[in-house]
mmCIF file of C-alpha atoms and ligand atoms in Angstrom:
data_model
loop_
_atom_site.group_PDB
_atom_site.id
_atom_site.type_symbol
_atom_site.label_atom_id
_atom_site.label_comp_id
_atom_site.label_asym_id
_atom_site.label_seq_id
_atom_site.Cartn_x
_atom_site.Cartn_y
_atom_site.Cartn_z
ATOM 1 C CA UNK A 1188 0.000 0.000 0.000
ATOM 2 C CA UNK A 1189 0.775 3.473 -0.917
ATOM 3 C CA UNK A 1190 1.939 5.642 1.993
ATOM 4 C CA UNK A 1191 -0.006 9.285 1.385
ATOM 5 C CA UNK A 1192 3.062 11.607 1.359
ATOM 6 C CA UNK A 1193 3.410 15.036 -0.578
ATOM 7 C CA UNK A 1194 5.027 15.515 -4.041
ATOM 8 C CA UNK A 1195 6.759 18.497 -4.620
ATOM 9 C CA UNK A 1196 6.671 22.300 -3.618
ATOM 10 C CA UNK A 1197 4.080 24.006 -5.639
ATOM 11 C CA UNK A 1198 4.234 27.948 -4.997
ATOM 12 C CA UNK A 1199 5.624 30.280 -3.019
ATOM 13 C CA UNK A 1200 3.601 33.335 -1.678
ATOM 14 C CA UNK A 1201 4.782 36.556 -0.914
ATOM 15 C CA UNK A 1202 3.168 40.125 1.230
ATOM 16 C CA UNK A 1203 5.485 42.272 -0.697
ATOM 17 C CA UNK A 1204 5.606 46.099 -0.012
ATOM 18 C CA UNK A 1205 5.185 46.964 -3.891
ATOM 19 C CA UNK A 1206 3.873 44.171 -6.160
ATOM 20 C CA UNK A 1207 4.611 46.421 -9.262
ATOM 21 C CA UNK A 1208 8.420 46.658 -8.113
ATOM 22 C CA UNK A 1209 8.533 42.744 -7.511
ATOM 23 C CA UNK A 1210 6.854 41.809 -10.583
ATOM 24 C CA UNK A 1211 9.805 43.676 -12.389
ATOM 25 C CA UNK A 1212 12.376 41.397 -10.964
ATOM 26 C CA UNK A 1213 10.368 37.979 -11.000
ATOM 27 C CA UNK A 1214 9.399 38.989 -14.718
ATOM 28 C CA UNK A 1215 12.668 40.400 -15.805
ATOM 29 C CA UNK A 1216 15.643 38.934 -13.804
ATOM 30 C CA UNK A 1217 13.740 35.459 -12.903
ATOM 31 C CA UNK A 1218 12.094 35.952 -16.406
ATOM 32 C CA UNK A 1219 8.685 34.048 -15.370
ATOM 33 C CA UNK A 1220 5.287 34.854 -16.891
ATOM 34 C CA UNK A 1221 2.525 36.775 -15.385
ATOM 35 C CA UNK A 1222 -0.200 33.925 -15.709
ATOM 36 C CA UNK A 1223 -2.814 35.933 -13.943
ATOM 37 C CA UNK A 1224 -3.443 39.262 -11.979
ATOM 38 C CA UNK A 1225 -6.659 39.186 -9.961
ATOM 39 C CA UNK A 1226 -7.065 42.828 -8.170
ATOM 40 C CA UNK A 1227 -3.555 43.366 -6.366
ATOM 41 C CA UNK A 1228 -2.672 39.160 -6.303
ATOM 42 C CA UNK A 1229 0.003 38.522 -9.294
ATOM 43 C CA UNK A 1230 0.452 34.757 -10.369
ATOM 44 C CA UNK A 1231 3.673 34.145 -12.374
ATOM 45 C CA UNK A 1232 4.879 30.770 -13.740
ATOM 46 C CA UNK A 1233 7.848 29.179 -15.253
ATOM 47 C CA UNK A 1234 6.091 26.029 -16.591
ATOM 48 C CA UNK A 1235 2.985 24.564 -17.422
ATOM 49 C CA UNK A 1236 1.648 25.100 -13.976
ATOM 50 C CA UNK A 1237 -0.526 28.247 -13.088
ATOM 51 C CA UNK A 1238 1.525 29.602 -10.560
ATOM 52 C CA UNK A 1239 5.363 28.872 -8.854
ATOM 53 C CA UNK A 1240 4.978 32.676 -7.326
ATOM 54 C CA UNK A 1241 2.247 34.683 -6.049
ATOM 55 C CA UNK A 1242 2.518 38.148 -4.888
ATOM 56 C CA UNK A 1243 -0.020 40.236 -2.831
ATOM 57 C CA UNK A 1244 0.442 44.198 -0.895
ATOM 58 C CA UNK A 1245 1.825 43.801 2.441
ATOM 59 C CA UNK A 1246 -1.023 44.644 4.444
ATOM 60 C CA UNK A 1247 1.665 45.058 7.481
ATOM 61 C CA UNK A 1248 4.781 43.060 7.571
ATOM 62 C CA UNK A 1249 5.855 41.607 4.292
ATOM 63 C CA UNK A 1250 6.950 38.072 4.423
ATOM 64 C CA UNK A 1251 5.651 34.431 3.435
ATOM 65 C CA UNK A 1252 1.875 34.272 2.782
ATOM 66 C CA UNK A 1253 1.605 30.719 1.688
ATOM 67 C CA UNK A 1254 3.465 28.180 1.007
ATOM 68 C CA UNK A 1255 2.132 25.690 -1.597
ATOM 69 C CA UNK A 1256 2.915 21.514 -1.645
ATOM 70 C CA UNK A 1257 1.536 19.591 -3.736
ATOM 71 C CA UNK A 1258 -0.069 16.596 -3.348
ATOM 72 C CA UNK A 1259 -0.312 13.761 -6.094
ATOM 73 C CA UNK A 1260 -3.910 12.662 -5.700
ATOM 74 C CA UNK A 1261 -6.792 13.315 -4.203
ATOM 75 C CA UNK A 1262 -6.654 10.222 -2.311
ATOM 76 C CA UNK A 1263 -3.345 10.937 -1.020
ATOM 77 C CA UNK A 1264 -4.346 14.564 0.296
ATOM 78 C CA UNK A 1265 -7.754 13.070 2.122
ATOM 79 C CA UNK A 1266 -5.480 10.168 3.723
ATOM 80 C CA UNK A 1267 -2.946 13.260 4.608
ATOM 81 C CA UNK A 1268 -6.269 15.548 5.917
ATOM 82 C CA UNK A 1269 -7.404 12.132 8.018
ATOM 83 C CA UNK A 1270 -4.036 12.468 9.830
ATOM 84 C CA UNK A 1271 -4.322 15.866 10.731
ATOM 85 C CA UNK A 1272 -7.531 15.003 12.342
ATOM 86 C CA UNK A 1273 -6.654 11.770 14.442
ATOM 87 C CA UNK A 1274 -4.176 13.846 16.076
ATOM 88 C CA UNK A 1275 -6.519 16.773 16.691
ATOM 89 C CA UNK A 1276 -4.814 19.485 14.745
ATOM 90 C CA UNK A 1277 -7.106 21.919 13.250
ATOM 91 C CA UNK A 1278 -6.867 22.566 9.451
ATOM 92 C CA UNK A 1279 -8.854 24.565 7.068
ATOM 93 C CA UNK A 1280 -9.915 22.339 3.659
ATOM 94 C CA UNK A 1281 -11.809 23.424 1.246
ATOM 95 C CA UNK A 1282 -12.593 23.810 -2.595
ATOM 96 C CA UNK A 1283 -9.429 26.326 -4.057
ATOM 97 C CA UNK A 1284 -10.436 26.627 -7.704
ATOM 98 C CA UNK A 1285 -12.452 30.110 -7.347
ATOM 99 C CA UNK A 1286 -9.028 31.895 -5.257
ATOM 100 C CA UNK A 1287 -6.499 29.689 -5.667
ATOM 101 C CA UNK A 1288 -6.471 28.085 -9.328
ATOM 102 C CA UNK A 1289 -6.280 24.113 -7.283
ATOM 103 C CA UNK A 1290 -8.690 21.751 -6.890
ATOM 104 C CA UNK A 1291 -8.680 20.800 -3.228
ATOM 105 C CA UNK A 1292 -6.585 22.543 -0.731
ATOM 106 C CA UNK A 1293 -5.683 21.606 3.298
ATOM 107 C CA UNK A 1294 -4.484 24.406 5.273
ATOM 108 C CA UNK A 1295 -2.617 24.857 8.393
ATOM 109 C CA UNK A 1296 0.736 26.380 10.084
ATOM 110 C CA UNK A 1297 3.501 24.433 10.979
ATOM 111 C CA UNK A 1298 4.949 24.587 14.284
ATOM 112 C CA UNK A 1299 6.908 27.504 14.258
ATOM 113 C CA UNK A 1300 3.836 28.981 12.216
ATOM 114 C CA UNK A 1301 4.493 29.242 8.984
ATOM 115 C CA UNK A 1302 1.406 28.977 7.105
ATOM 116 C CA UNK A 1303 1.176 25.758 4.375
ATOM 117 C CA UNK A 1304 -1.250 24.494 1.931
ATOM 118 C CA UNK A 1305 -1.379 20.876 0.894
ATOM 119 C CA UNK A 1306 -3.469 20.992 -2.629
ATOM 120 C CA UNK A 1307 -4.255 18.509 -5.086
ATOM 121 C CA UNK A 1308 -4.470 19.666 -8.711
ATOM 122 C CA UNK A 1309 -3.323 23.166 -9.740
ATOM 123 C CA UNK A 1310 -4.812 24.709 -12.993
ATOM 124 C CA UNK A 1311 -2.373 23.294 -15.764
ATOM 125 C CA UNK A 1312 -1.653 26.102 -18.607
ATOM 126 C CA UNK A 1313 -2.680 25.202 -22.213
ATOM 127 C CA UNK A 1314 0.106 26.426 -23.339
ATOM 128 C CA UNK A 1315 3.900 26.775 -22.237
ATOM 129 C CA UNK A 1316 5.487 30.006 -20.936
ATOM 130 C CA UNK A 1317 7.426 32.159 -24.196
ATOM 131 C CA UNK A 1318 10.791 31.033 -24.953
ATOM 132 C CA UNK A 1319 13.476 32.678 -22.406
ATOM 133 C CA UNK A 1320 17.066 32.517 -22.214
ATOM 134 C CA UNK A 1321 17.366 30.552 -18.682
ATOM 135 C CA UNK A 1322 15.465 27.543 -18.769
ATOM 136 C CA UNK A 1323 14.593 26.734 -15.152
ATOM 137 C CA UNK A 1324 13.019 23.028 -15.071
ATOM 138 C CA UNK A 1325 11.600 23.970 -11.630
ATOM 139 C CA UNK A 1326 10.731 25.959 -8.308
ATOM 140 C CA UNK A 1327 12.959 23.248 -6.210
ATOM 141 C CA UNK A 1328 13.230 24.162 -2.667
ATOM 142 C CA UNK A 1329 13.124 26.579 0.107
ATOM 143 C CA UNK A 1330 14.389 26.920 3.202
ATOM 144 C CA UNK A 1331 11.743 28.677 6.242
ATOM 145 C CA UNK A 1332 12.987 29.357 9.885
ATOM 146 C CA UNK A 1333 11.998 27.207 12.419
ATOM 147 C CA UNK A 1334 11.945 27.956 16.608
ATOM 148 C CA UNK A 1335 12.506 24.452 17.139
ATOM 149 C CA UNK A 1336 14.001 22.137 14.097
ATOM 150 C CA UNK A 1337 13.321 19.078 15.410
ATOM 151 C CA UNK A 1338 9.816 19.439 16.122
ATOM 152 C CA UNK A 1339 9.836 21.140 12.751
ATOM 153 C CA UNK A 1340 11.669 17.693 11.495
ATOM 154 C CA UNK A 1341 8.707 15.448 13.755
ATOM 155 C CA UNK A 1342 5.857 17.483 11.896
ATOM 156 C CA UNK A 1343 7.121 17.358 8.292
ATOM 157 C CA UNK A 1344 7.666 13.505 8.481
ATOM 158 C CA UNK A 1345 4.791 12.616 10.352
ATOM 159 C CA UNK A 1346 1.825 14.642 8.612
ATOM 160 C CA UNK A 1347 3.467 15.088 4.976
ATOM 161 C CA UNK A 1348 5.726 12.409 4.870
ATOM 162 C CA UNK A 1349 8.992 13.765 4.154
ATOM 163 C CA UNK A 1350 11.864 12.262 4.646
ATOM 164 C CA UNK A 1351 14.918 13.665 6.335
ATOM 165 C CA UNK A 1352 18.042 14.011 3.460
ATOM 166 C CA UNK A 1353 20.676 15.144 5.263
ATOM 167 C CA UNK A 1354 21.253 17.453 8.509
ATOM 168 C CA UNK A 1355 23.580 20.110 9.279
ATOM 169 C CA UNK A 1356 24.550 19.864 12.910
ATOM 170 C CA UNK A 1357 21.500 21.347 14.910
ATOM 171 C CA UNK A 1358 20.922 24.051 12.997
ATOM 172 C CA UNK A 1359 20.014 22.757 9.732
ATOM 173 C CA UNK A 1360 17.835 19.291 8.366
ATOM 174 C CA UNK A 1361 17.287 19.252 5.395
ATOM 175 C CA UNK A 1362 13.765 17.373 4.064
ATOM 176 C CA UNK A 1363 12.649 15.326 0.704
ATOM 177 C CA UNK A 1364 9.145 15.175 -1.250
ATOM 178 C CA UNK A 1365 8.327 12.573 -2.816
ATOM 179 C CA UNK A 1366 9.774 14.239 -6.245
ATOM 180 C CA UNK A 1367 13.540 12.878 -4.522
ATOM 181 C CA UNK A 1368 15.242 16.470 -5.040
ATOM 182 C CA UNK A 1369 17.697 16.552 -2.294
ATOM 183 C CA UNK A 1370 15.405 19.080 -0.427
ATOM 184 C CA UNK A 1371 12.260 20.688 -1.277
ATOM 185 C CA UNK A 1372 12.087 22.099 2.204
ATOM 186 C CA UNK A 1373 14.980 23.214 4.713
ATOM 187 C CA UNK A 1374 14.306 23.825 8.163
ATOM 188 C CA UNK A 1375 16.514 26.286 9.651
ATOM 189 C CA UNK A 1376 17.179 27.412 13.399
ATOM 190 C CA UNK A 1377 16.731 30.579 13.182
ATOM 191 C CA UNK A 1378 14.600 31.270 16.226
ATOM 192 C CA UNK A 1379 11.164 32.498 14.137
ATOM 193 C CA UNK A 1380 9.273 31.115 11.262
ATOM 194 C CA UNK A 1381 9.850 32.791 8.013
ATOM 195 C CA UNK A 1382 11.020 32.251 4.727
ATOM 196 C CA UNK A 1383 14.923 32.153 4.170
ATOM 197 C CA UNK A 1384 15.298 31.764 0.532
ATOM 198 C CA UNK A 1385 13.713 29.940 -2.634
ATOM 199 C CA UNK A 1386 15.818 28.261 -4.999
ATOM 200 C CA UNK A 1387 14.883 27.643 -8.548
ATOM 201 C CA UNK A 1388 16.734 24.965 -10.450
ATOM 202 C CA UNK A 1389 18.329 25.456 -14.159
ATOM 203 C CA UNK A 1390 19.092 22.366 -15.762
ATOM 204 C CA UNK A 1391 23.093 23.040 -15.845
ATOM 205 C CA UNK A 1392 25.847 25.342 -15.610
ATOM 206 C CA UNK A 1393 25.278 27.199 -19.040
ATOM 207 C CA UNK A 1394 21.812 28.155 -17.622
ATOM 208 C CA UNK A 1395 22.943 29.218 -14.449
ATOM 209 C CA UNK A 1396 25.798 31.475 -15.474
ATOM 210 C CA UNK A 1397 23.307 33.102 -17.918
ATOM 211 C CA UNK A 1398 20.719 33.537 -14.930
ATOM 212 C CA UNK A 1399 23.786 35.074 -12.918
ATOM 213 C CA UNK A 1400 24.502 37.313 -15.993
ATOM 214 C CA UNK A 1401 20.904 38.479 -15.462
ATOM 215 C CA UNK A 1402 21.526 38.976 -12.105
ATOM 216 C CA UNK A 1403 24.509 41.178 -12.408
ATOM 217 C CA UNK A 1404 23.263 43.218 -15.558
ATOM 218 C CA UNK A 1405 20.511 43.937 -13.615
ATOM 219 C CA UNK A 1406 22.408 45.219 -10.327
ATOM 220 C CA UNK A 1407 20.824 42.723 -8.368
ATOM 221 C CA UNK A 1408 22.932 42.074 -5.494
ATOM 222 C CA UNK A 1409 24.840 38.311 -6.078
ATOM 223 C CA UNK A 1410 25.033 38.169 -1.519
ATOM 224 C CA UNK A 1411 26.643 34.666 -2.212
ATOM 225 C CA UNK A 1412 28.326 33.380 -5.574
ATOM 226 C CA UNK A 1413 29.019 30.362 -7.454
ATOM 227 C CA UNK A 1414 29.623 27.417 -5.038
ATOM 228 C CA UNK A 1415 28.951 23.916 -4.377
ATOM 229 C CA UNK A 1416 27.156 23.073 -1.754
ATOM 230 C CA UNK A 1417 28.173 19.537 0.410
ATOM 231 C CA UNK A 1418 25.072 18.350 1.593
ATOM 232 C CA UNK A 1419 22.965 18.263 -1.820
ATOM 233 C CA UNK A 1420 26.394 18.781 -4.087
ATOM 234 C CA UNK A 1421 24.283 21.367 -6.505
ATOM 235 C CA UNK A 1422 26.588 24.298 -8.134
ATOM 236 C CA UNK A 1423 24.656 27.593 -7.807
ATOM 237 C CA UNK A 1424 24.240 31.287 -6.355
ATOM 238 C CA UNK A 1425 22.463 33.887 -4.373
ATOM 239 C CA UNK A 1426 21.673 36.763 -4.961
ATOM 240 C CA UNK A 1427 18.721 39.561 -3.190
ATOM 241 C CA UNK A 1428 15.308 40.076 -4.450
ATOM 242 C CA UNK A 1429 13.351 42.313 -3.057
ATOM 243 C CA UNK A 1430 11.190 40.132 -1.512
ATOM 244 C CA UNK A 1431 13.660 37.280 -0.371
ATOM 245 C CA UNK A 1432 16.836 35.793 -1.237
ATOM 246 C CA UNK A 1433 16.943 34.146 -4.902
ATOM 247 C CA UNK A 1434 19.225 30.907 -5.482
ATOM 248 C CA UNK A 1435 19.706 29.596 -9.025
ATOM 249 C CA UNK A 1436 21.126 25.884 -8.501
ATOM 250 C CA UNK A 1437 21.875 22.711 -10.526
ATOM 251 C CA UNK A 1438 23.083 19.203 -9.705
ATOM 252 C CA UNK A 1439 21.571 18.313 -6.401
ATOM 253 C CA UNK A 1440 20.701 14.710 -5.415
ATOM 254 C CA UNK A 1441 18.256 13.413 -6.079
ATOM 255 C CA UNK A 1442 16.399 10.330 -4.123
ATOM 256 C CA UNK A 1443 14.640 7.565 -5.378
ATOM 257 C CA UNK A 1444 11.441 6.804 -3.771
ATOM 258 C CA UNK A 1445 12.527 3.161 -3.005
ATOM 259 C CA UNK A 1446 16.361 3.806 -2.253
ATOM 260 C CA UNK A 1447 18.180 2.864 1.051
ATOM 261 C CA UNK A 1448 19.500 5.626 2.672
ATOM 262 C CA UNK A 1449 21.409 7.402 5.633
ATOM 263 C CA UNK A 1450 21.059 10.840 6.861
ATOM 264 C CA UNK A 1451 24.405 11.972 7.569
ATOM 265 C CA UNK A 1452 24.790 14.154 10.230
ATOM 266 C CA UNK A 1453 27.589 17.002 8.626
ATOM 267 C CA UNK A 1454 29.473 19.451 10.540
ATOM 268 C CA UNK A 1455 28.252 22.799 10.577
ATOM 269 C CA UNK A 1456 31.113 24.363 8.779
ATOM 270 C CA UNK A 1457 32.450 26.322 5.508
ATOM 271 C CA UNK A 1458 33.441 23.673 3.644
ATOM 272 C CA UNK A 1459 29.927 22.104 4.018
ATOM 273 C CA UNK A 1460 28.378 25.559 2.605
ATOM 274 C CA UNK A 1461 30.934 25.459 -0.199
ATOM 275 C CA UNK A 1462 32.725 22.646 -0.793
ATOM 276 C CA UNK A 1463 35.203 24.540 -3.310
ATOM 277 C CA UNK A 1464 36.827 26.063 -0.090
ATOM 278 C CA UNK A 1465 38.033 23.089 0.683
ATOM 279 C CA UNK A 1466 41.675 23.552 1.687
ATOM 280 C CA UNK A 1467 41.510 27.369 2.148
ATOM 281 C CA UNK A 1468 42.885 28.865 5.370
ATOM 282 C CA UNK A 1469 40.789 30.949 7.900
ATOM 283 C CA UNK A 1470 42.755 34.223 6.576
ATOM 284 C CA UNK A 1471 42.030 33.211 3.032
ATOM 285 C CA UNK A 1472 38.384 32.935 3.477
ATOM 286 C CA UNK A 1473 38.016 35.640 5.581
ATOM 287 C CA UNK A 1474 39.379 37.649 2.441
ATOM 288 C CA UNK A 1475 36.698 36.277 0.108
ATOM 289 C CA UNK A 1476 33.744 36.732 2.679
ATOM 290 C CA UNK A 1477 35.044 40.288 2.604
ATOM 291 C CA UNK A 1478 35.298 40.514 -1.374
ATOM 292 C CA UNK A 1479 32.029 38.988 -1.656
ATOM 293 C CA UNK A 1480 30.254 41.389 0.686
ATOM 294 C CA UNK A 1481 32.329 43.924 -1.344
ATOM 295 C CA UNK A 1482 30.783 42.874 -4.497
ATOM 296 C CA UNK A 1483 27.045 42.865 -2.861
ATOM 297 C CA UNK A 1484 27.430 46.358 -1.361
ATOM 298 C CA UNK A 1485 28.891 47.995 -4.561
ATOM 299 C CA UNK A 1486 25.724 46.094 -6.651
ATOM 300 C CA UNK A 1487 23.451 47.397 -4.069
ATOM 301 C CA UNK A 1488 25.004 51.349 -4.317
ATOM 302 C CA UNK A 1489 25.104 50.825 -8.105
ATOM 303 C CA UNK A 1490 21.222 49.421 -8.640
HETATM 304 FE FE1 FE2 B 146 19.086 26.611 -0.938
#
């Protein structure tokens, strides 16, 4: 028998303090599609699917509005809904076609409180997105702040079925969908919920570098560049949005559904962030920390 467990990440919603200003960079540096503006609320996609972002005003603090996971089937989500409610955690379920372009969605917070939505069917597209020049294949991951990881860690295995990847000391765990990508979420200790960062994934190098070349032609501040991470060994970069931090990586490992597996518990240090500083002494990469924030700062003065 099937074990109900979630997909993939779906969407990512934003409050952001001026959708106009946003839609510029998700259109233009990101390069996805608006797929549909409903009052203030602007969908954009990069595939087939409706919607990867949505952004809404800020009425009050910007930050995460949703975040969106989907779920395979319909049988899978009610199976998923049944758990919530033998353990006597409230959600809110309901028909999402009319506001949210998905069938069926299940709604709750996690434990630290950010706010999630299981769904089951998003409006598919007729037609693909126009041709850009950086193919991304998909919204991949993102990482949200967490008050307590491991009861962060206990929640996302136990009602959506994740499965732990890999964890970075106690500050870091990094979790697995169903879709195998090394993490579709990351739960971070970073004392309050929130979102960290979202990472889209090219397909390869040639498509990140031309993302980055976006990036930098558009003065958009690159806060960490090209490296390789150790946990998920995908080749990519940050930069800042102006809603949240924007990584474009490739490479990352990928699970399959039925493989045997260890978590490895890593150590919490640089060469685990980037494994090309392997080898480099304290001095050394104190001197490219500084270069990089350099490079961010002059961006920022210059855009
Ligand atoms: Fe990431």
């Amino acid at each position: 028998m099937t074990i109900a467990r979630a997909d993939r990440l779906g969407y990512v919603a934003m409050r952001v303090e001026d959708v106009e200003r946003s839609v510029e960079f998700w259109t233009k540096v990101v390069q996805l599609e608006v797929s549909d503006r409903e009052g203030d609320r602007v969908y954009l996609r990069g595939g087939m699917q409706h919607h990867w972002i949505v952004l809404e005003p800020a009425d009050g603090a910007p930050g995460l509005a949703r975040l969106g996971v989907e779920v395979a089937s319909r049988a899978e989500l009610d199976a998923i809904e049944q758990r919530f409610a033998d353990a006597g955690v409230a959600v809110e379920s309901g028909d999402g076609f009319a506001d949210g372009y998905v069938d069926r969605f299940v709604r709750f917070n996690d434990p630290s409180g950010n706010p999630i939505e299981l769904y089951h069917d998003m409006v598919t597209m007729a037609v693909p997105p126009k041709p850009v020049n950086v193919e991304l294949w998909d919204v991949q991951h993102v990482v949200l702040g967490q008050t307590d990881v491991k009861a962060a860690e206990e929640f996302y295995t136990d009602f959506l079925g994740m499965r732990v990847s890999d964890r970075m000391g106690r500050r870091v765990t990094f979790m697995h969908f169903r879709n195998g990508w090394h993490h579709g979420i990351g739960l971070g200790s970073t004392g309050r919920a929130g979102l960290n960062h979202i990472c889209f994934q090219p397909p390869d190098l040639d498509n990140t570098m031309r993302a980055r070349a976006r990036v930098m032609h558009a003065k958009i501040p690159i806060t960490r560049d090209l490296l390789k991470h150790g946990p998920s060994g995908s080749v990519g970069f940050y930069c800042q949005g102006p809603d949240t931090v924007v990584e474009f990586s490739f490479g990352a490992r990928r699970f399959g559904e039925d493989e045997a597996f260890k978590p490895r518990l890593l150590p919490t240090n640089r060469e685990t962030g980037d494994v090309y500083q392997t080898g480099l002494g304290d001095a050394e990469l104190d001197i490219l920390q500084q270069l990089q924030r350099e490079n961010a700062e002059s961006a920022t003065a210059a855009g």
